[in-house]
Amino acid sequence: MKQLYFALGIILLSLAVLPAQNARIEICNNAIDDDGDGFIDLNDTIDCKCKVIEPVSLIPNPSFEKYTCCPQDRSQLNCAVGWIQASEATTDFLHTCGWMGRANLPVPLPFPDGEGVVGFRNGTFGNQEPNPNFKEYTGACLLGPLKAKTAYRFKFWVGFTNAENSPPMDVVFYGTPDCKYLPFGKGNSRYGCPLNGPGWVELGKVSVRGVKEWKIYELNITPQEDITAIAIGPDCEQISWNTETYYYFDNLILDERINFEYVISPKNHPCSPDLSLSVPTISGYTYQWYKEGIALVGETKPKMVVKTGEGAYQVRIESSNDCRITTVYRHQLPIETNAVSRKICPGTSYAFKSRQLTRAGVYVDTFKTINNCDSIVTLTLSLENDLVDSVEARILEGDFVLVGKRQIKTPGQHILLIKSTLGCDSTVYLDLDFLKVFMPTAFSPNNDGINDTFGVLANSPDLQIVSLKVFDRWGGQVFNAKDLSSESPITRWDGSIRGKPASEGVYVYVVNVVLKNGREQSRYGEVQLMR
């Protein structure tokens, strides 16, 4: 019986202890799993829940994605959930489920965000009734008020159609402290901008321009009073056009400026040992840095030098009544890759990091760049074997062949040892012979069919005869032929001067020849003309 009471006592004691264990909660900045649920710090999303610092628009349905009906024509903004036709001049709702605008005013595709946009005009045109105040505005009651003296940012996309239909203009962001002022100018298409009536203020404006494209713009505003509704569209200037003006809006994001700007910013190169991360300083908040959701104990300042390597970093900022956490900054070291090819002589080596390579093959190693990043180098190493080359060359007498640094002038077969560009031994077998230019020493232009003309013959197609000139003993030119072909009669001298027989005697000739390698040489000699 005593044993039974003892066992019951143990059970009751364990039941008493169990709630106390379950009552433990996670401490979110000590890198310890305090409550034993397997999740540490920010990874315990129940006990360490914080609002992520990222812009969430106070404007309902900011990209016009939610709709109650597919637009079938112009002026159907009522199909877009949360949006109000702010002006009597009506904006247009475009959606891929239905109407996609007018053919003469093509909307740029694709849309910046989702499948819906709004189109608007600024003034009438052409043969329409003149109305410089015909301005189209879209508006909405905000999901929460803009608080007076608080900094906000309005970030939005503007679409432009053809150049003549989307001239530069000012887009203005208007606000009102009461949704009752939406819509404005009801029944009056000449009302113009919201400032022409009560309850509205200009919060900011930006000049926009573009052609057949979407561009993103932003405004930083600080309202002087609480704002509960907004309108966006043209400025208040009265305008008349000779053509129809048209623009588009999409993805209108309005939130506190901190939610746009409060991000982790790096300083110095990612591979630098001095890489630091920082966030803006906000009075009244404390800071805690995390890597992969686990607190970096002791890192409690707005700036942190990264000593914990690659990973996902975040900062949690906290005040007495607020807790926020930044979006993730992913620190990743860039890795470079390079492929190189090298050739070495047999019996030599190639230095590759700490190795001396003597064999052909593919080698991989990691080096450090000037910024201390890893660079993976793939080396293809090959050996330049003893080079043996056979060369056949033909030159004119008195010329030479250059082999390495040696000039070879003597015909015959030569065995030459030279160094390659890498410094390796190279054997060259050279077969050298002379090209010959055959020139008769005499000719007799007597029409007996034997040696009646004087010309040039060559023993190789590697030799081109460029010109032949003949001079008398006083230096007068008596014959000149160019681009000679030994088969053509006009390239041979028939022993006449300007159609009359030349006198017997000795004449001087000059032959210009070009070798296959492009080198040009001249040959001189004498020929005897006999009758």
Coordinates of C-alpha atoms in Angstrom, one line a residue:
M1 CA 0.0 0.0 0.0
K2 CA 2.9 2.4 0.8
Q3 CA 4.3 1.6 -2.7
L4 CA 1.0 2.5 -4.3
Y5 CA 0.8 5.8 -2.5
F6 CA 4.4 6.5 -3.5
A7 CA 3.6 5.8 -7.2
L8 CA 0.6 8.0 -7.1
G9 CA 2.6 10.8 -5.5
I10 CA 5.2 10.6 -8.3
I11 CA 2.4 10.8 -11.0
L12 CA 0.8 13.8 -9.2
L13 CA 4.2 15.5 -8.9
S14 CA 4.9 15.0 -12.6
L15 CA 1.5 16.4 -13.5
A16 CA 2.2 19.4 -11.4
V17 CA 5.5 20.0 -13.1
L18 CA 4.2 19.5 -16.7
P19 CA 2.3 22.8 -16.9
A20 CA 5.3 24.7 -15.7
Q21 CA 7.4 23.2 -18.5
N22 CA 4.8 24.0 -21.1
A23 CA 4.5 27.5 -19.8
R24 CA 8.1 28.3 -20.9
I25 CA 8.3 30.8 -23.8
E26 CA 11.0 31.5 -26.3
I27 CA 13.4 34.3 -25.5
C28 CA 14.0 35.8 -29.0
N29 CA 17.5 37.2 -28.8
N30 CA 19.7 34.6 -27.0
A31 CA 20.3 31.9 -29.7
I32 CA 18.8 29.2 -27.5
D33 CA 15.7 27.1 -28.0
D34 CA 14.2 28.2 -24.6
D35 CA 10.8 26.4 -25.0
G36 CA 12.2 23.2 -26.4
D37 CA 10.0 23.2 -29.5
G38 CA 12.9 22.8 -31.9
F39 CA 12.8 26.4 -33.1
I40 CA 15.2 29.1 -32.1
D41 CA 14.6 32.8 -31.9
L42 CA 12.9 34.2 -35.1
N43 CA 12.4 30.7 -36.4
D44 CA 9.8 30.3 -33.6
T45 CA 7.2 32.4 -35.5
I46 CA 4.6 32.0 -32.8
D47 CA 6.6 33.4 -29.8
C48 CA 8.9 35.7 -31.8
K49 CA 6.4 37.2 -34.3
C50 CA 7.2 40.6 -35.6
K51 CA 5.9 42.7 -38.5
V52 CA 8.2 42.5 -41.5
I53 CA 9.3 46.0 -42.6
E54 CA 8.1 46.1 -46.2
P55 CA 5.7 48.4 -48.0
V56 CA 2.0 47.3 -47.9
S57 CA -0.2 49.8 -49.7
L58 CA -2.8 51.8 -47.7
I59 CA -4.6 52.1 -51.1
P60 CA -7.1 49.2 -51.6
N61 CA -6.6 46.9 -54.6
P62 CA -3.5 48.9 -55.6
S63 CA -2.9 46.9 -58.9
F64 CA -6.6 46.8 -59.9
E65 CA -6.6 43.0 -59.7
K66 CA -9.8 42.5 -57.7
Y67 CA -12.9 43.1 -59.8
T68 CA -16.7 42.5 -59.6
C69 CA -17.1 42.5 -63.4
C70 CA -14.9 42.3 -66.5
P71 CA -14.9 45.7 -68.3
Q72 CA -16.5 45.7 -71.7
D73 CA -16.0 49.3 -72.7
R74 CA -14.8 52.7 -71.5
S75 CA -15.7 54.3 -68.1
Q76 CA -16.1 51.1 -66.1
L77 CA -13.9 51.8 -63.1
N78 CA -16.9 50.6 -61.0
C79 CA -15.8 47.1 -61.8
A80 CA -12.5 47.5 -59.9
V81 CA -13.0 46.7 -56.2
G82 CA -12.2 49.6 -53.8
W83 CA -11.8 52.3 -56.5
I84 CA -14.0 55.4 -57.0
Q85 CA -14.6 57.3 -60.1
A86 CA -13.3 60.5 -58.6
S87 CA -14.3 63.0 -61.4
E88 CA -17.2 63.5 -63.7
A89 CA -14.8 63.0 -66.6
T90 CA -14.5 59.2 -66.3
T91 CA -11.3 57.0 -66.2
D92 CA -11.2 53.7 -67.9
F93 CA -10.7 50.2 -66.4
L94 CA -8.7 47.8 -68.5
H95 CA -8.3 44.1 -67.6
T96 CA -7.1 41.1 -69.5
C97 CA -10.5 39.4 -68.8
G98 CA -12.3 41.9 -70.9
W99 CA -11.8 45.3 -72.5
M100 CA -8.1 46.2 -73.3
G101 CA -8.5 49.8 -74.4
R102 CA -8.8 51.6 -77.7
A103 CA -6.7 50.5 -80.8
N104 CA -5.4 54.0 -81.4
L105 CA -4.2 54.3 -77.8
P106 CA -2.4 51.0 -77.3
V107 CA -1.5 50.1 -73.7
P108 CA 2.1 49.0 -73.2
L109 CA 2.4 45.3 -72.5
P110 CA 3.0 43.5 -70.3
F111 CA 1.4 45.3 -67.3
P112 CA 3.8 46.1 -64.5
D113 CA 1.8 44.1 -61.9
G114 CA -1.0 41.6 -62.6
E115 CA -3.7 41.9 -65.2
G116 CA -5.5 45.2 -64.6
V117 CA -4.7 48.9 -65.1
V118 CA -6.5 52.3 -65.3
G119 CA -6.4 54.7 -68.2
F120 CA -7.1 58.5 -68.0
R121 CA -7.1 61.7 -70.2
N122 CA -6.0 65.2 -69.6
G123 CA -8.2 67.7 -71.6
T124 CA -10.4 67.3 -74.7
F125 CA -9.1 67.6 -78.3
G126 CA -9.8 68.1 -81.9
N127 CA -13.4 68.5 -83.1
Q128 CA -14.8 67.8 -79.6
E129 CA -16.4 70.6 -77.6
P130 CA -13.4 72.7 -76.2
N131 CA -13.1 71.9 -72.5
P132 CA -9.5 72.5 -71.1
N133 CA -10.8 71.3 -67.7
F134 CA -11.7 67.9 -68.9
K135 CA -9.5 65.9 -66.6
E136 CA -10.0 62.3 -65.5
Y137 CA -9.1 61.2 -61.9
T138 CA -9.3 58.0 -60.0
G139 CA -9.7 57.9 -56.3
A140 CA -10.1 55.7 -53.2
C141 CA -10.8 55.7 -49.5
L142 CA -7.7 54.5 -47.7
L143 CA -7.5 51.3 -45.7
G144 CA -6.0 53.5 -42.9
P145 CA -5.5 57.2 -42.6
L146 CA -2.2 59.0 -43.4
K147 CA -1.2 60.5 -40.1
A148 CA -0.3 64.2 -39.8
K149 CA 3.4 64.9 -39.6
T150 CA 4.3 61.4 -40.6
A151 CA 6.6 60.6 -43.6
Y152 CA 5.0 58.6 -46.4
R153 CA 6.1 57.4 -49.8
F154 CA 3.8 57.0 -52.9
K155 CA 5.3 54.7 -55.5
F156 CA 3.5 54.0 -58.7
W157 CA 3.8 53.1 -62.4
V158 CA 2.8 55.4 -65.3
G159 CA 2.1 53.9 -68.8
F160 CA 2.6 55.9 -72.0
T161 CA 1.0 55.2 -75.4
N162 CA 2.2 56.8 -78.7
A163 CA 4.4 59.9 -78.5
E164 CA 1.7 62.3 -79.8
N165 CA -0.9 60.9 -77.4
S166 CA 1.3 60.9 -74.2
P167 CA 3.2 64.2 -74.1
P168 CA 5.1 65.1 -70.9
M169 CA 2.8 66.1 -68.0
D170 CA 2.7 66.5 -64.2
V171 CA 1.0 63.7 -62.3
V172 CA -0.5 65.1 -59.0
F173 CA -1.4 63.2 -55.8
Y174 CA -4.3 64.8 -54.0
G175 CA -5.6 64.1 -50.5
T176 CA -8.7 64.9 -48.3
P177 CA -9.4 64.3 -44.6
D178 CA -12.9 63.0 -45.4
C179 CA -14.1 60.4 -47.8
K180 CA -17.3 62.4 -48.3
Y181 CA -15.4 64.6 -50.8
L182 CA -15.2 61.6 -53.2
P183 CA -16.4 62.0 -55.9
F184 CA -15.9 65.7 -56.6
G185 CA -17.5 67.9 -59.3
K186 CA -20.3 65.4 -59.8
G187 CA -22.4 66.3 -62.9
N188 CA -19.9 68.9 -64.0
S189 CA -17.3 67.7 -66.6
R190 CA -15.8 71.3 -66.5
Y191 CA -15.0 71.0 -62.8
G192 CA -11.3 70.3 -63.4
C193 CA -9.0 69.2 -60.6
P194 CA -10.1 68.5 -57.0
L195 CA -8.5 71.8 -55.8
N196 CA -11.3 73.7 -57.6
G197 CA -13.6 72.7 -54.7
P198 CA -13.4 72.3 -50.9
G199 CA -11.7 69.6 -48.8
W200 CA -8.7 68.8 -51.0
V201 CA -5.0 69.5 -50.7
E202 CA -2.1 68.7 -53.0
L203 CA 0.2 66.1 -51.4
G204 CA 2.8 66.1 -54.1
K205 CA 3.5 65.9 -57.9
V206 CA 6.0 64.6 -60.3
S207 CA 6.8 65.3 -64.0
V208 CA 6.4 62.2 -66.2
R209 CA 7.4 61.4 -69.8
G210 CA 7.7 58.3 -72.0
V211 CA 6.7 56.6 -75.2
K212 CA 5.1 53.1 -75.5
E213 CA 6.5 52.0 -72.1
W214 CA 5.9 51.9 -68.3
K215 CA 8.0 53.9 -65.9
I216 CA 8.0 53.9 -62.2
Y217 CA 7.8 57.1 -60.1
E218 CA 7.7 58.0 -56.5
L219 CA 6.7 60.9 -54.2
N220 CA 7.8 61.5 -50.6
I221 CA 5.1 63.3 -48.7
T222 CA 4.4 64.4 -45.1
P223 CA 0.7 65.5 -44.7
Q224 CA 0.0 68.3 -42.4
E225 CA -3.4 66.7 -41.4
D226 CA -4.8 63.3 -41.3
I227 CA -5.8 62.1 -44.8
T228 CA -8.4 59.4 -45.3
A229 CA -9.0 59.5 -49.1
I230 CA -6.8 60.2 -52.2
A231 CA -7.2 61.0 -55.9
I232 CA -4.5 60.8 -58.6
G233 CA -4.4 62.3 -62.1
P234 CA -3.4 65.5 -64.0
D235 CA -2.4 68.9 -62.5
C236 CA -4.9 71.8 -62.4
E237 CA -3.5 73.6 -65.5
Q238 CA -6.2 74.1 -68.1
I239 CA -5.1 72.5 -71.3
S240 CA -6.4 72.2 -74.9
W241 CA -4.8 69.7 -77.3
N242 CA -4.8 69.1 -81.0
T243 CA -4.7 65.3 -80.3
E244 CA -6.2 63.0 -77.7
T245 CA -3.9 62.6 -74.6
Y246 CA -3.9 59.4 -72.7
Y247 CA -1.9 57.7 -69.9
Y248 CA -2.2 54.6 -67.6
F249 CA -1.7 53.8 -63.9
D250 CA -0.8 50.6 -62.2
N251 CA 0.5 49.2 -58.9
L252 CA -0.1 52.3 -56.6
I253 CA 1.8 51.6 -53.4
L254 CA 1.4 54.1 -50.5
D255 CA 2.9 53.4 -47.1
E256 CA 5.2 54.9 -44.4
R257 CA 8.5 55.9 -45.9
I258 CA 10.3 53.7 -43.3
N259 CA 8.8 50.6 -44.9
F260 CA 10.5 51.5 -48.2
E261 CA 13.8 52.6 -46.9
Y262 CA 14.4 50.5 -43.8
V263 CA 16.6 47.8 -45.5
I264 CA 20.0 46.3 -44.7
S265 CA 22.7 48.0 -46.7
P266 CA 26.2 46.6 -47.3
K267 CA 29.5 48.6 -47.2
N268 CA 32.8 47.4 -48.9
H269 CA 33.2 44.4 -51.2
P270 CA 31.4 41.2 -50.2
C271 CA 34.7 39.4 -49.9
S272 CA 36.4 42.1 -47.9
P273 CA 37.2 41.3 -44.2
D274 CA 35.8 44.8 -43.5
L275 CA 32.4 44.1 -45.0
S276 CA 29.7 45.7 -42.8
L277 CA 25.9 45.7 -42.8
S278 CA 23.9 48.6 -41.4
V279 CA 20.3 49.8 -41.1
P280 CA 19.1 53.4 -40.5
T281 CA 19.1 54.6 -36.9
I282 CA 15.7 55.3 -35.4
S283 CA 15.4 57.0 -32.0
G284 CA 13.7 55.0 -29.3
Y285 CA 14.4 51.6 -30.9
T286 CA 16.8 48.8 -29.9
Y287 CA 18.5 46.5 -32.4
Q288 CA 19.3 42.8 -32.7
W289 CA 21.0 41.1 -35.6
Y290 CA 20.2 37.6 -36.8
K291 CA 21.6 35.1 -39.2
E292 CA 19.3 32.4 -40.5
G293 CA 16.8 33.6 -37.9
I294 CA 19.2 32.9 -34.9
A295 CA 20.4 35.9 -32.8
L296 CA 24.0 37.0 -33.1
V297 CA 24.5 37.6 -29.4
G298 CA 26.1 40.9 -28.7
E299 CA 25.3 42.4 -32.2
T300 CA 22.9 45.1 -31.0
K301 CA 23.9 48.2 -32.9
P302 CA 22.6 49.6 -36.2
K303 CA 25.9 48.6 -37.9
M304 CA 27.6 45.2 -37.8
V305 CA 30.9 44.0 -39.2
V306 CA 30.3 40.6 -40.8
K307 CA 32.4 37.9 -39.1
T308 CA 29.9 35.1 -39.4
G309 CA 30.2 34.3 -43.1
E310 CA 27.6 33.8 -45.8
G311 CA 23.9 33.6 -45.0
A312 CA 20.6 35.3 -44.6
Y313 CA 20.8 38.3 -42.3
Q314 CA 18.0 40.3 -40.6
V315 CA 17.6 43.0 -38.0
R316 CA 14.9 43.2 -35.4
I317 CA 14.1 46.7 -34.1
E318 CA 11.9 47.1 -31.1
S319 CA 10.4 49.9 -29.0
S320 CA 8.2 49.8 -26.0
N321 CA 5.1 49.3 -28.1
D322 CA 6.4 48.1 -31.5
C323 CA 8.4 45.2 -33.0
R324 CA 9.6 45.1 -36.6
I325 CA 12.0 43.0 -38.6
T326 CA 13.8 43.8 -41.9
T327 CA 13.5 41.7 -45.0
V328 CA 16.3 39.3 -45.5
Y329 CA 19.7 40.5 -46.8
R330 CA 21.5 37.5 -48.3
H331 CA 25.2 37.7 -48.0
Q332 CA 26.9 35.5 -50.6
L333 CA 30.5 35.6 -51.8
P334 CA 30.8 35.9 -55.5
I335 CA 32.8 33.1 -57.2
E336 CA 34.7 33.7 -60.4
T337 CA 35.5 31.0 -62.9
N338 CA 38.2 31.2 -65.5
A339 CA 39.5 28.7 -68.1
V340 CA 43.1 29.0 -69.4
S341 CA 45.2 27.0 -71.8
R342 CA 49.0 26.8 -71.6
K343 CA 51.7 24.9 -73.4
I344 CA 55.1 24.0 -72.1
C345 CA 58.3 22.4 -73.5
P346 CA 59.1 18.8 -72.6
G347 CA 61.3 18.5 -69.5
T348 CA 60.0 21.9 -68.2
S349 CA 57.3 22.7 -65.6
Y350 CA 54.4 25.1 -65.2
A351 CA 53.8 26.8 -61.8
F352 CA 50.1 26.4 -60.9
K353 CA 49.5 27.8 -57.4
S354 CA 51.8 25.7 -55.2
R355 CA 52.3 22.9 -57.7
Q356 CA 54.9 22.5 -60.5
L357 CA 53.1 20.7 -63.3
T358 CA 55.2 18.7 -65.8
R359 CA 52.5 16.5 -67.4
A360 CA 49.7 17.4 -69.9
G361 CA 46.2 17.4 -68.4
V362 CA 43.4 19.4 -67.0
Y363 CA 44.0 20.9 -63.5
V364 CA 41.6 22.9 -61.2
D365 CA 42.5 25.0 -58.3
T366 CA 41.1 28.0 -56.3
F367 CA 42.9 31.3 -56.2
K368 CA 42.2 34.6 -54.4
T369 CA 41.2 37.7 -56.4
I370 CA 42.3 41.2 -55.6
N371 CA 39.1 41.5 -53.5
N372 CA 39.8 38.3 -51.6
C373 CA 37.1 36.4 -53.5
D374 CA 37.6 32.8 -54.7
S375 CA 38.5 32.4 -58.3
I376 CA 38.2 28.8 -59.6
V377 CA 40.7 28.3 -62.5
T378 CA 40.6 25.4 -64.9
L379 CA 44.0 24.9 -66.6
T380 CA 44.4 22.8 -69.7
L381 CA 48.1 22.1 -69.9
S382 CA 49.7 20.5 -73.0
L383 CA 53.3 19.7 -74.1
E384 CA 54.8 21.1 -77.2
N385 CA 56.6 18.1 -78.6
D386 CA 59.8 18.4 -80.6
L387 CA 58.7 20.2 -83.7
V388 CA 59.7 18.8 -87.1
D389 CA 58.8 20.8 -90.1
S390 CA 59.6 20.5 -93.7
V391 CA 59.7 23.6 -95.8
E392 CA 60.2 24.0 -99.5
A393 CA 61.2 27.5 -100.6
R394 CA 62.0 29.1 -103.9
I395 CA 63.9 32.4 -104.1
L396 CA 65.6 34.5 -106.7
E397 CA 69.3 34.5 -106.8
G398 CA 70.7 37.0 -104.3
D399 CA 67.6 36.7 -102.1
F400 CA 67.3 34.7 -98.9
V401 CA 64.9 32.7 -96.7
L402 CA 64.5 33.6 -93.0
V403 CA 64.3 30.6 -90.7
G404 CA 64.1 31.7 -87.2
K405 CA 66.8 34.4 -87.1
R406 CA 69.0 32.8 -89.8
Q407 CA 69.2 33.9 -93.4
I408 CA 69.6 31.0 -95.8
K409 CA 70.9 32.0 -99.3
T410 CA 72.4 28.7 -100.6
P411 CA 70.2 26.4 -102.6
G412 CA 70.1 22.8 -101.4
Q413 CA 68.7 20.8 -98.4
H414 CA 69.4 22.2 -95.0
I415 CA 68.7 20.8 -91.5
L416 CA 68.2 23.7 -89.1
L417 CA 67.6 23.7 -85.3
I418 CA 65.7 26.7 -84.0
K419 CA 63.8 27.7 -80.9
S420 CA 60.0 27.8 -81.0
T421 CA 58.1 30.8 -79.5
L422 CA 58.0 28.8 -76.3
G423 CA 61.7 28.2 -76.4
C424 CA 61.3 24.5 -77.3
D425 CA 63.7 22.9 -79.8
S426 CA 62.4 22.8 -83.3
T427 CA 63.9 21.0 -86.3
V428 CA 63.3 22.4 -89.8
Y429 CA 64.1 20.6 -93.0
L430 CA 64.6 23.2 -95.7
D431 CA 64.6 22.4 -99.4
L432 CA 65.8 25.6 -101.1
D433 CA 66.1 26.3 -104.8
F434 CA 66.4 29.3 -107.0
L435 CA 63.7 30.7 -109.2
K436 CA 65.0 31.5 -112.6
V437 CA 64.1 34.3 -115.0
F438 CA 65.1 33.4 -118.5
M439 CA 66.2 36.3 -120.7
P440 CA 67.6 35.8 -124.2
T441 CA 70.9 37.6 -124.8
A442 CA 70.0 38.3 -128.4
F443 CA 67.1 38.2 -130.9
S444 CA 66.6 38.8 -134.6
P445 CA 63.3 40.4 -135.7
N446 CA 63.5 39.3 -139.3
N447 CA 60.3 37.3 -139.5
D448 CA 62.1 34.0 -140.1
G449 CA 60.2 32.4 -137.1
I450 CA 63.3 32.1 -135.0
N451 CA 63.9 34.5 -132.1
D452 CA 61.8 37.2 -133.7
T453 CA 60.8 38.8 -130.4
F454 CA 62.3 39.5 -127.0
G455 CA 60.5 38.6 -123.8
V456 CA 60.7 37.0 -120.3
L457 CA 60.3 33.4 -119.2
A458 CA 60.0 32.1 -115.6
N459 CA 60.4 28.5 -114.3
S460 CA 57.8 28.6 -111.6
P461 CA 54.2 29.7 -111.0
D462 CA 55.5 31.2 -107.7
L463 CA 57.1 34.0 -109.8
Q464 CA 55.0 36.7 -111.3
I465 CA 56.5 39.0 -114.0
V466 CA 55.1 42.5 -113.3
S467 CA 56.8 44.5 -116.0
L468 CA 59.5 44.6 -118.7
K469 CA 61.1 47.8 -119.9
V470 CA 63.7 48.2 -122.7
F471 CA 66.0 51.2 -123.1
D472 CA 68.4 52.3 -125.9
R473 CA 72.0 53.2 -125.1
W474 CA 71.1 56.8 -124.5
G475 CA 68.5 55.9 -121.9
G476 CA 65.4 56.4 -124.0
Q477 CA 62.6 53.9 -123.3
V478 CA 61.7 51.9 -126.4
F479 CA 59.4 49.3 -124.9
N480 CA 57.2 48.9 -121.8
A481 CA 54.9 46.0 -121.0
K482 CA 53.0 45.3 -117.7
D483 CA 51.3 42.3 -116.1
L484 CA 53.3 40.0 -118.4
S485 CA 52.2 36.6 -119.6
S486 CA 54.8 34.8 -121.7
E487 CA 52.0 33.5 -123.9
S488 CA 50.8 37.0 -125.0
P489 CA 52.5 38.6 -128.0
I490 CA 51.9 42.2 -126.7
T491 CA 54.2 41.5 -123.8
R492 CA 57.2 40.8 -126.0
W493 CA 59.3 43.4 -127.9
D494 CA 59.2 43.0 -131.7
G495 CA 62.3 45.1 -132.2
S496 CA 60.4 48.2 -133.4
I497 CA 60.2 51.8 -132.0
R498 CA 56.9 53.6 -132.6
G499 CA 56.2 51.2 -135.5
K500 CA 59.6 51.5 -137.2
P501 CA 62.4 49.0 -137.1
A502 CA 64.9 49.7 -134.4
S503 CA 68.6 49.9 -135.1
E504 CA 70.9 47.0 -134.5
G505 CA 72.8 47.1 -131.3
V506 CA 72.8 46.6 -127.6
Y507 CA 69.7 47.5 -125.5
V508 CA 69.3 47.5 -121.7
Y509 CA 66.2 45.9 -120.1
V510 CA 64.7 46.0 -116.6
V511 CA 62.4 43.2 -115.4
N512 CA 60.3 43.5 -112.2
V513 CA 59.1 40.3 -110.6
V514 CA 57.0 39.5 -107.5
L515 CA 57.5 36.3 -105.5
K516 CA 54.7 34.3 -104.0
N517 CA 55.5 35.8 -100.6
G518 CA 54.9 39.3 -102.0
R519 CA 58.5 40.4 -102.2
E520 CA 59.3 42.4 -105.3
Q521 CA 62.7 42.3 -107.1
S522 CA 64.2 43.8 -110.2
R523 CA 66.6 42.2 -112.7
Y524 CA 68.8 44.1 -115.2
G525 CA 70.6 42.9 -118.3
E526 CA 71.5 43.5 -122.0
V527 CA 70.1 42.1 -125.2
Q528 CA 71.6 42.2 -128.7
L529 CA 69.3 43.2 -131.5
M530 CA 70.5 41.7 -134.8
R531 CA 69.1 42.1 -138.3

